[in-house]
Coordinates of C-alpha atoms and ligand atoms in Angstrom, one line a residue:
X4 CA 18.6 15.0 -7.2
X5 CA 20.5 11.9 -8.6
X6 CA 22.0 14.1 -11.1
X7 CA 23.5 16.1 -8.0
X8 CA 24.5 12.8 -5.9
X9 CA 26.3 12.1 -8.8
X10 CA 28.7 15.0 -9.3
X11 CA 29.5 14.4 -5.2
X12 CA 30.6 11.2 -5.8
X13 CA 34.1 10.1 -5.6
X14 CA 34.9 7.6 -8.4
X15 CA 34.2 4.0 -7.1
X16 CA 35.8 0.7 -8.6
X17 CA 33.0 -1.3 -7.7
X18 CA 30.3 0.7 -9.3
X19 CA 28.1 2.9 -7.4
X20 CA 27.1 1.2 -4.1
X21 CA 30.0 1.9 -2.3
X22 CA 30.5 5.2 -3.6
X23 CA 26.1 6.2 -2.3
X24 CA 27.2 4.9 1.2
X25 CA 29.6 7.6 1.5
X26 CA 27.0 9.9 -0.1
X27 CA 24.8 9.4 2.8
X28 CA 27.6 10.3 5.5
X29 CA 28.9 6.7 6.2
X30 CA 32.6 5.5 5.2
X31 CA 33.3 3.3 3.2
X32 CA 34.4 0.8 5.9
X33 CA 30.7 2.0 7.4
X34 CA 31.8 3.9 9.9
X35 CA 28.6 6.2 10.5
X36 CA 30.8 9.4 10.6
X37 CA 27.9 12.2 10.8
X38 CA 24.5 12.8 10.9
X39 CA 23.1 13.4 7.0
X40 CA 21.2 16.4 7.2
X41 CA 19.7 16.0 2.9
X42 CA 17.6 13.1 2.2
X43 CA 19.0 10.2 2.4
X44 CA 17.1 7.5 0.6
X45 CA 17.7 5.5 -2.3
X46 CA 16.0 6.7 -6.3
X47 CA 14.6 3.4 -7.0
X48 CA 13.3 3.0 -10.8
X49 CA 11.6 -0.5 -12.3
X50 CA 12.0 -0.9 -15.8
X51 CA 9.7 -3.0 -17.3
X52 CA 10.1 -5.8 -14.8
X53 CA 9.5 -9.7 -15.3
X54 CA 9.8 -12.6 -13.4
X55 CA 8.2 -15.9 -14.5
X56 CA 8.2 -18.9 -12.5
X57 CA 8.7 -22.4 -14.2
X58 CA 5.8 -24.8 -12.5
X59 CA 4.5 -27.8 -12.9
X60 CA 1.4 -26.3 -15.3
X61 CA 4.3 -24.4 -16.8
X62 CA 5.3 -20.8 -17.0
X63 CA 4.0 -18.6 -14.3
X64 CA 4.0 -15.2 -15.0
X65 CA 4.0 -13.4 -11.6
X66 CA 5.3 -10.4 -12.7
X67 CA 4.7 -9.6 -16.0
X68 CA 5.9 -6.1 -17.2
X69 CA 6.3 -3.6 -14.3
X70 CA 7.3 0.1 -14.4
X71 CA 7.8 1.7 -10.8
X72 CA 9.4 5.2 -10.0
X73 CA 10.3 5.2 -6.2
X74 CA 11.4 8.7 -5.5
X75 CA 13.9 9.7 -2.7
X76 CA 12.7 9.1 1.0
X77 CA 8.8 8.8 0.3
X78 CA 6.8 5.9 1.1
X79 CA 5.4 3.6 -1.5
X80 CA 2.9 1.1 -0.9
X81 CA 2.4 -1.7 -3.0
X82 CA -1.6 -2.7 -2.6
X83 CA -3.1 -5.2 -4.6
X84 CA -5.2 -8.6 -4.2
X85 CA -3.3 -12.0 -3.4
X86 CA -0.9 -13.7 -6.1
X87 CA -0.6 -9.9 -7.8
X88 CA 3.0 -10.3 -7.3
X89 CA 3.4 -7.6 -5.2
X90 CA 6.1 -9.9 -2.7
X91 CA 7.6 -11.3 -6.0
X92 CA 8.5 -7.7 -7.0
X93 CA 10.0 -6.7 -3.3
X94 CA 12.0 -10.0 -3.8
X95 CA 13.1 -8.6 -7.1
X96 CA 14.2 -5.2 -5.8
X97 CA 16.1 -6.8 -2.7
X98 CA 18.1 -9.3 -5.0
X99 CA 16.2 -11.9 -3.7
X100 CA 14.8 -13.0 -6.6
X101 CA 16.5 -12.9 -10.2
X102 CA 14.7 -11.1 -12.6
X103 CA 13.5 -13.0 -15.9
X104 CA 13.7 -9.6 -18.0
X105 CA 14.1 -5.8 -16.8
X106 CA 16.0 -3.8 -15.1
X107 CA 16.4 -2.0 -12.1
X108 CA 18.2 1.3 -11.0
X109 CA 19.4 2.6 -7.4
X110 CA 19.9 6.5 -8.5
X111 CA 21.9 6.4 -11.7
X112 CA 23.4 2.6 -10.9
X113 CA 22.1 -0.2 -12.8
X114 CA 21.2 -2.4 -10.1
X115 CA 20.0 -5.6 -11.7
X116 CA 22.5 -7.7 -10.8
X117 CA 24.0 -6.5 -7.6
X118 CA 24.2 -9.0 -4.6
X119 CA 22.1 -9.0 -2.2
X120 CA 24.6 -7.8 0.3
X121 CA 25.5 -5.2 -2.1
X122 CA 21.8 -3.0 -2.2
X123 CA 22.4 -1.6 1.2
X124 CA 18.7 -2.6 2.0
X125 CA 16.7 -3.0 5.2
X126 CA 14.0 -5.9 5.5
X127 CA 11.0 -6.3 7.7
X128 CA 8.6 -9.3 7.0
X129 CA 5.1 -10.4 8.5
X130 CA 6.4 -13.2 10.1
X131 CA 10.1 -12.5 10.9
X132 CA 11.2 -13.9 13.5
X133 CA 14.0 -12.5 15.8
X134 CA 16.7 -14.8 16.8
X135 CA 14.5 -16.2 20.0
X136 CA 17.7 -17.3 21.6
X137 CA 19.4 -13.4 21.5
X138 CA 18.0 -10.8 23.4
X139 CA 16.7 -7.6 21.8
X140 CA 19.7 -6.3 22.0
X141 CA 21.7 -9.1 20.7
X142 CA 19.1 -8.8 17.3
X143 CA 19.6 -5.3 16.7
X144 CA 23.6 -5.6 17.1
X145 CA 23.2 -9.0 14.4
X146 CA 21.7 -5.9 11.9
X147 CA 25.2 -3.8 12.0
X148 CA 27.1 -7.1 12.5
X149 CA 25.9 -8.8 9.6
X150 CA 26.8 -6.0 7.3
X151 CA 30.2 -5.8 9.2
X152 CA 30.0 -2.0 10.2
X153 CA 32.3 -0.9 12.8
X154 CA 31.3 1.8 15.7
X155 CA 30.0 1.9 19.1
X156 CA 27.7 -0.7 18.2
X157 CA 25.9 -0.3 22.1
X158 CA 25.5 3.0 21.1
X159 CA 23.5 2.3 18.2
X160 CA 21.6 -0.2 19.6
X161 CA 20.3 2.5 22.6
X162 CA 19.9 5.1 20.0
X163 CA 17.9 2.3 17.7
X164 CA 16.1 1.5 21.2
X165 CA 15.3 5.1 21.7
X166 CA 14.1 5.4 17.7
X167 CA 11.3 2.8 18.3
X168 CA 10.2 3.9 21.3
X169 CA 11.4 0.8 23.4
X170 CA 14.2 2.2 25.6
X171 CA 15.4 0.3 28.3
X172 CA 13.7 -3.3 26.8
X173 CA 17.5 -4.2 25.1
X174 CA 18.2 -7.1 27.9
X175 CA 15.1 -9.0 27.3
X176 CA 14.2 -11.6 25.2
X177 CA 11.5 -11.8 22.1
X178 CA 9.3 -14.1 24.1
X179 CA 9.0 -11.6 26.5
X180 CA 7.5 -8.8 23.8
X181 CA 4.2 -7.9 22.3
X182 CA 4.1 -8.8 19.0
X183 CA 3.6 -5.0 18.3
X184 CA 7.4 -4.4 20.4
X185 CA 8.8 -7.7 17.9
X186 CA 7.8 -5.6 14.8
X187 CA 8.9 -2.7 16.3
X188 CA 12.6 -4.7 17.3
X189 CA 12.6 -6.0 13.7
X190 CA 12.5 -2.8 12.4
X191 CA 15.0 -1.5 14.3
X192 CA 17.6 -4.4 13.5
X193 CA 16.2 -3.5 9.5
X194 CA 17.3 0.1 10.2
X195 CA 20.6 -0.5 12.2
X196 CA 23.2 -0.6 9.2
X197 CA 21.5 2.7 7.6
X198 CA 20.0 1.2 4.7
X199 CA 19.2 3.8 2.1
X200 CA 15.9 1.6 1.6
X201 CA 13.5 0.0 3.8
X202 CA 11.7 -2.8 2.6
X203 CA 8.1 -4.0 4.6
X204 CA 6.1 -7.0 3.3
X205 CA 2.9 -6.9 5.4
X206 CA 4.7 -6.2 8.3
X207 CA 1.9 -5.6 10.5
X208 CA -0.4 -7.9 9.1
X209 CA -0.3 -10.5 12.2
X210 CA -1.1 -8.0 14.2
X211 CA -4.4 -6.5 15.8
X212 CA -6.0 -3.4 14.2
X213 CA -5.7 -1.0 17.5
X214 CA -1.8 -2.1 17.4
X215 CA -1.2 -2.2 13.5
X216 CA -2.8 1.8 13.6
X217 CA -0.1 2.7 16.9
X218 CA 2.9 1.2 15.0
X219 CA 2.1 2.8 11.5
X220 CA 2.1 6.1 13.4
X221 CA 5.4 4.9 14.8
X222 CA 6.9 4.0 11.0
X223 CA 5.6 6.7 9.1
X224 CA 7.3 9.2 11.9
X225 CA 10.5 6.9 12.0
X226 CA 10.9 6.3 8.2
X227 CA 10.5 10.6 7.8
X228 CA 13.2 11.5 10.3
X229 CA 15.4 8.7 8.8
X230 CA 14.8 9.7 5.5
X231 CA 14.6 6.0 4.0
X232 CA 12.9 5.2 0.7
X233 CA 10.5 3.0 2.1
X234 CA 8.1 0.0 -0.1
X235 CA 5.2 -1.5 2.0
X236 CA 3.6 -4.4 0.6
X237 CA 0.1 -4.2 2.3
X238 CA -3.4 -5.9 2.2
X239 CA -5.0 -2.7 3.8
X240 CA -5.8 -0.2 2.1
X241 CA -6.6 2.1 4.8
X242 CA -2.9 1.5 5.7
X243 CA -1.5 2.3 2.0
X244 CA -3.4 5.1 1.9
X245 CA -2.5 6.6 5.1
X246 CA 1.2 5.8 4.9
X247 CA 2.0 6.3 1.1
X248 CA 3.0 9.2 -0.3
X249 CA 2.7 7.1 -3.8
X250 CA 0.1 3.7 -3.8
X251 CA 0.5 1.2 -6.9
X252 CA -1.8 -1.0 -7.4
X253 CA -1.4 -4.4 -8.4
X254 CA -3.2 -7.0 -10.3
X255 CA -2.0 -10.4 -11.8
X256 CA 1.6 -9.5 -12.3
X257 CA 0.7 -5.8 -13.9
X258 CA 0.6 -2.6 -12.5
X259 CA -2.9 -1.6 -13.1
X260 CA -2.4 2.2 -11.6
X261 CA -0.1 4.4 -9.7
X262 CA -0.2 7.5 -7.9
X263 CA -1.1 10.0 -5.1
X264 CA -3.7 8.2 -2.8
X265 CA -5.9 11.0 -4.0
X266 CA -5.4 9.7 -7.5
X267 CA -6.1 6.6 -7.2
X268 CA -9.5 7.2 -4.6
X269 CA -10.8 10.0 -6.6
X270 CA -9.9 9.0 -10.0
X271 CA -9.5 5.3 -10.5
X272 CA -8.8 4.5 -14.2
X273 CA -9.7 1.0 -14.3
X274 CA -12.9 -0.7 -13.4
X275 CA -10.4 -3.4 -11.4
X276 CA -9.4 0.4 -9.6
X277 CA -12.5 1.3 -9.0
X278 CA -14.0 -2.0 -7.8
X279 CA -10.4 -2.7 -5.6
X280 CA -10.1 0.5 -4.0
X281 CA -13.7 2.1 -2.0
X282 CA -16.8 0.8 -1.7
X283 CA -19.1 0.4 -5.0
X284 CA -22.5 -1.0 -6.3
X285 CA -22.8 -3.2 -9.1
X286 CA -26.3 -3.1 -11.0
X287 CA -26.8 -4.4 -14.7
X288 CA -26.6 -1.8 -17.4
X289 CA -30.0 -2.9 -18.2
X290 CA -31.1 -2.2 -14.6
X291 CA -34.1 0.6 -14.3
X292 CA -31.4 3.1 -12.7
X293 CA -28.9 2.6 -15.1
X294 CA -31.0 3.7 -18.2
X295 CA -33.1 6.1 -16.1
X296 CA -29.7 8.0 -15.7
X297 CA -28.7 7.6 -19.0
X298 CA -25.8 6.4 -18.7
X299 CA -25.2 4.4 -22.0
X300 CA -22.8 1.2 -22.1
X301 CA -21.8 -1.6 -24.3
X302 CA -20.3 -3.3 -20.6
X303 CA -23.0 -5.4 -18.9
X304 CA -22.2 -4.3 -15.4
X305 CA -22.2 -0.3 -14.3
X306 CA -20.7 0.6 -10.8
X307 CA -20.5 3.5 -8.9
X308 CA -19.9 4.2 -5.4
X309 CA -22.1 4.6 -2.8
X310 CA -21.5 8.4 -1.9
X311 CA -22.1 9.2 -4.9
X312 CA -26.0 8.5 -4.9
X313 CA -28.2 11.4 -4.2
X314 CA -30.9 10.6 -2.4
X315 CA -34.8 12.8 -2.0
X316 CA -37.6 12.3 0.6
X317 CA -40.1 13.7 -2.8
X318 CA -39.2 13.5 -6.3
X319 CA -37.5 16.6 -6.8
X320 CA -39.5 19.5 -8.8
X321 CA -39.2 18.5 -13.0
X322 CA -37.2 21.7 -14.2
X323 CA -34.6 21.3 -12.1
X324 CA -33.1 18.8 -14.7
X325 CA -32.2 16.0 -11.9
X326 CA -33.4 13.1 -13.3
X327 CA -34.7 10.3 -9.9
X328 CA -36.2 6.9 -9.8
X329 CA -37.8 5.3 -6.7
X330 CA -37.0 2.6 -4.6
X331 CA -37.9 1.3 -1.2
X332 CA -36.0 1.0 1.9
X333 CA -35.4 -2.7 2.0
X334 CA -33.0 -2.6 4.9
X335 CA -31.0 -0.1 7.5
X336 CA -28.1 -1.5 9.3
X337 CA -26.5 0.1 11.9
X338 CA -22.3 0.5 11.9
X339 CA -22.4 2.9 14.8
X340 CA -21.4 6.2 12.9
X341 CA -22.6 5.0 9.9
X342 CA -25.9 3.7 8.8
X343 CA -25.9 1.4 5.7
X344 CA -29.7 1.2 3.9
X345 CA -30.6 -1.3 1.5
X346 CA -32.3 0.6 -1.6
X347 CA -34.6 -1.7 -3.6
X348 CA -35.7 -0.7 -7.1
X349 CA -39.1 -1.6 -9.0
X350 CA -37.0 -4.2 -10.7
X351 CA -35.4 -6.1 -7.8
X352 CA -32.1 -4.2 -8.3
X353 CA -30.9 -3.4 -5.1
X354 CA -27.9 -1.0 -4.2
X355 CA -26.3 0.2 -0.8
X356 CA -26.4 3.3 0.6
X357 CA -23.9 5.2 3.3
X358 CA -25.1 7.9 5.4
X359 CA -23.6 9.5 8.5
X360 CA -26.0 9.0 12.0
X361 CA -25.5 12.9 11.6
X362 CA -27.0 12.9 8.3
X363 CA -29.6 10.5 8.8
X364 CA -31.2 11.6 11.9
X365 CA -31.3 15.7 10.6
X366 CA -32.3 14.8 7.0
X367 CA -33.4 11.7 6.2
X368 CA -34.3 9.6 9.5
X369 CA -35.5 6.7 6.6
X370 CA -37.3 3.9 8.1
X371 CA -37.7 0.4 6.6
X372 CA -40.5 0.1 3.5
X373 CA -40.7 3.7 2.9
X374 CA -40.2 5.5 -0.6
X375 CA -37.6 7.5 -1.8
X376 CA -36.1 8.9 -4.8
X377 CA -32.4 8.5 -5.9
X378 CA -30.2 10.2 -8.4
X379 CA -26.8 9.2 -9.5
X380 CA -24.8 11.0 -11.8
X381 CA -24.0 9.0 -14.8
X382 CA -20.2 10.9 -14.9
X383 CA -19.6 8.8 -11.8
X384 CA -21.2 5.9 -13.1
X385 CA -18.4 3.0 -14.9
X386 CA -19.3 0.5 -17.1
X387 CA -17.4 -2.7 -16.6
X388 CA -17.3 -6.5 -18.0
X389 CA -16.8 -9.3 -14.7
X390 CA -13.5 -9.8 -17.1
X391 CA -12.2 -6.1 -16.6
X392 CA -12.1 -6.5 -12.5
X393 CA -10.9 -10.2 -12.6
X394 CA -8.2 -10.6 -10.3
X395 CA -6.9 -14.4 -10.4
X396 CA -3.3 -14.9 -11.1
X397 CA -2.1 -15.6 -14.7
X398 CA -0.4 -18.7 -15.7
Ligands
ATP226 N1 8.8 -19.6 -6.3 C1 7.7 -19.6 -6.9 N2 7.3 -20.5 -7.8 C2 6.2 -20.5 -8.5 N3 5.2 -19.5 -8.3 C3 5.5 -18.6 -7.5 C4 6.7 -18.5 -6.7 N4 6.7 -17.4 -5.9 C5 5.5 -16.8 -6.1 N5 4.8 -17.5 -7.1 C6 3.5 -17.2 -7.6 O1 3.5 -15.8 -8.1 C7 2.3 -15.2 -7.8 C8 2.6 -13.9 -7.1 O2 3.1 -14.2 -5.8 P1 3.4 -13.0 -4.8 O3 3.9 -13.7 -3.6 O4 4.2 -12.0 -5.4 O5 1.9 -12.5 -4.5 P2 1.5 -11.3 -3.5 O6 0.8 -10.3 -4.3 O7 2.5 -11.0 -2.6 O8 0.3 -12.1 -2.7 P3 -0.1 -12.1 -1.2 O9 -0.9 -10.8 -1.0 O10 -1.0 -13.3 -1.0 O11 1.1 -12.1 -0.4 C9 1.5 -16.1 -6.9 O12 0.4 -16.6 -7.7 C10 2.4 -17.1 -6.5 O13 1.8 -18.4 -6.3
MG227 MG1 2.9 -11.3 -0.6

């Protein structure tokens, strides 16, 4: 696709921002002059990305070597634990921050060094607030006036309005919104100059979880029929897995995987993948279950998640090759559809257990104390040091 882009493009002096507005049916005063009917968005690539900080302690190294393909109008979420560097590398790609080694590209344009003003780029924070003393309106209008497009501006602000669902709310003022209808305002203002990318740092994260799931609906419809590459940084990973077409996970400064959320749920690469992303049990390698599986380790720890254990009322009969060890039910907790058991094995080891009510009540209905028999295959078992799933920052 860049490769076509670039044989439409008229030459530019000033390198290839300008000449991608035009590409995406805007002039180059940014005159919106027709609805683009092919994708839109911005090819964003990383190239081995740094940024250290100078601190007190010394060098901070925040982000320390990152390599991100960001394809045309998809959504890419950027998941990983606090202090990865996941904000630092947003801040890189908006300009905000300048980059201690690397590069970046937007399509087949080194973009490293362009301003700020210059990456045609759309921002929506956690905490961002509108302008309190303009009404809604007012903010969406500063969005096209800032980047000094010309226009019906009123226009674009009712068919912005219209976009997020808040029709006929232009005249008020943010004080007089939910903070679900701020986001939803910011992200309008974000998407008023047509930015070929949409940048979103945890921009739901103040809000409630019935609200956060209404207005990622609302984005992930919005960002498709715009056709804006879109990043997310996000702390929830039920939210980077719904939204993303691509999830890179972070941790300290490093990109420790990438890929479909399928990838990275049912083939995590890392113990720090496996242990970040799902639910798992830790037992020692040493632990009864461990060796009874066989699953041989030179890592202390094994993990393995907790649908993944196989669970019998009886030891099942010998030839059939599945090899069991019992444990008693040391504790059933009930999560409403789901029903969590404590397991308890002959040595202490304890491990958790998810069932369905569904499942529970026709198969197993286990009560408290009794016996049963587990099985765990050892492919899905990993061996892991505490070292491989640290997560603190490195200075
Ligand atoms: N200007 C700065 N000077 C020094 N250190 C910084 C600076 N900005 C960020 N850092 C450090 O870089 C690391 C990465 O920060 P960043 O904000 O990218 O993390 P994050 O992954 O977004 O975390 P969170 O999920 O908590 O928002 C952190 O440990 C942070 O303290
Ligand atoms: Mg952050």
């Amino acid at each position: 696709m860049p490769a076509n882009r670039k044989a439409q493009r008229p030459p530019s002096p000033s390198g290839g921002a300008l000449a991608s507005i035009d590409d995406v049916g805007v002039s180059y005063e940014g005159i919106i002059t027709d609805v683009p009917t092919r994708p839109t968005g911005l090819y964003v690539r990383v190239r081995n990305m740094v940024k250290h900080f100078n601190t007190a302690k010394g060098l901070f190294r925040a982000v320390d070597g990152v390599d991100v393909d960001i394809e045309p109008s998809t959504i890419v979420a950027l998941l990983g634990p606090s202090g990865s560097g996941k904000t630092t590398l947003l801040r890189l790609i908006a300009g905000l921050e300048q980059p201690t080694g690397g590069s970046i590209y937007f399509d087949d344009t080194d973009a490293t060094n362009l301003s700020v003003q210059d990456r045609q780029i759309g921002f929506v924070f956690q905490s961002y607030a509108l302008f309190n003393h303009k009404t809604v309106a007012e903010n969406i209008k500063f969005g096209l006036e800032v980047r000094k497009l010309k226009g019906d501006h009123d226009k674009r602000v009712q068919d912005l309005l219209a976009l997020v669902q808040l029709q006929g709310l232009g005249d008020r003022y943010p004080r007089q919104l939910s903070g679900g209808q701020r986001q939803r305002i910011a992200l309008a203002r974000a998407l008023a100059s047509n930015p070929r990318l949409l940048l979103l740092d945890e921009p739901f994260g103040a809000l409630d979880a019935v609200v956060r799931k209404q207005l990622r609906a609302g984005l992930k419809e919005i960002v498709r029929s715009v056709g804006v590459t879109t990043i997310i940084v996000t702390h929830d990973q039920e939210e980077a897995f719904d939204l993303a077409d691509k999830v890179v996970v972070f941790n300290r400064g490093l990109v420790e995987q990438q890929g479909s959320p399928t990838e990275i749920i049912k083939r995590p690469r890392t113990p720090f993948i496996m242990k970040f992303v799902g639910e798992t049990n830790v037992v020692p390698a040493t632990s009864l279950l461990a060796k009874r599986m066989r699953f041989a380790t030179s890592k202390s720890n094994v993990m393995f998640r907790p649908h993944d254990i196989r669970l019998f009322k009886s030891p099942p009969a010998d030839d059939n090759g599945v090899l069991t060890i019992g444990a008693n039910v040391a504790n059933k907790a009930n999560l409403g559809w789901i029903i969590k058991y404590t397991l308890r094995f002959d040595d202490d080891v304890e491990c958790e257990l998810q069932l369905t009510r569904d499942q529970d009540e026709r198969e197993y209905s286990l009560v408290v104390g009794s016996r049963v028999f587990v099985h765990v295959n050892p492919r899905s078992m990993m061996g892991f040091n505490q070292s491989d799933v640290d997560s603190t920052p490195l200075v």
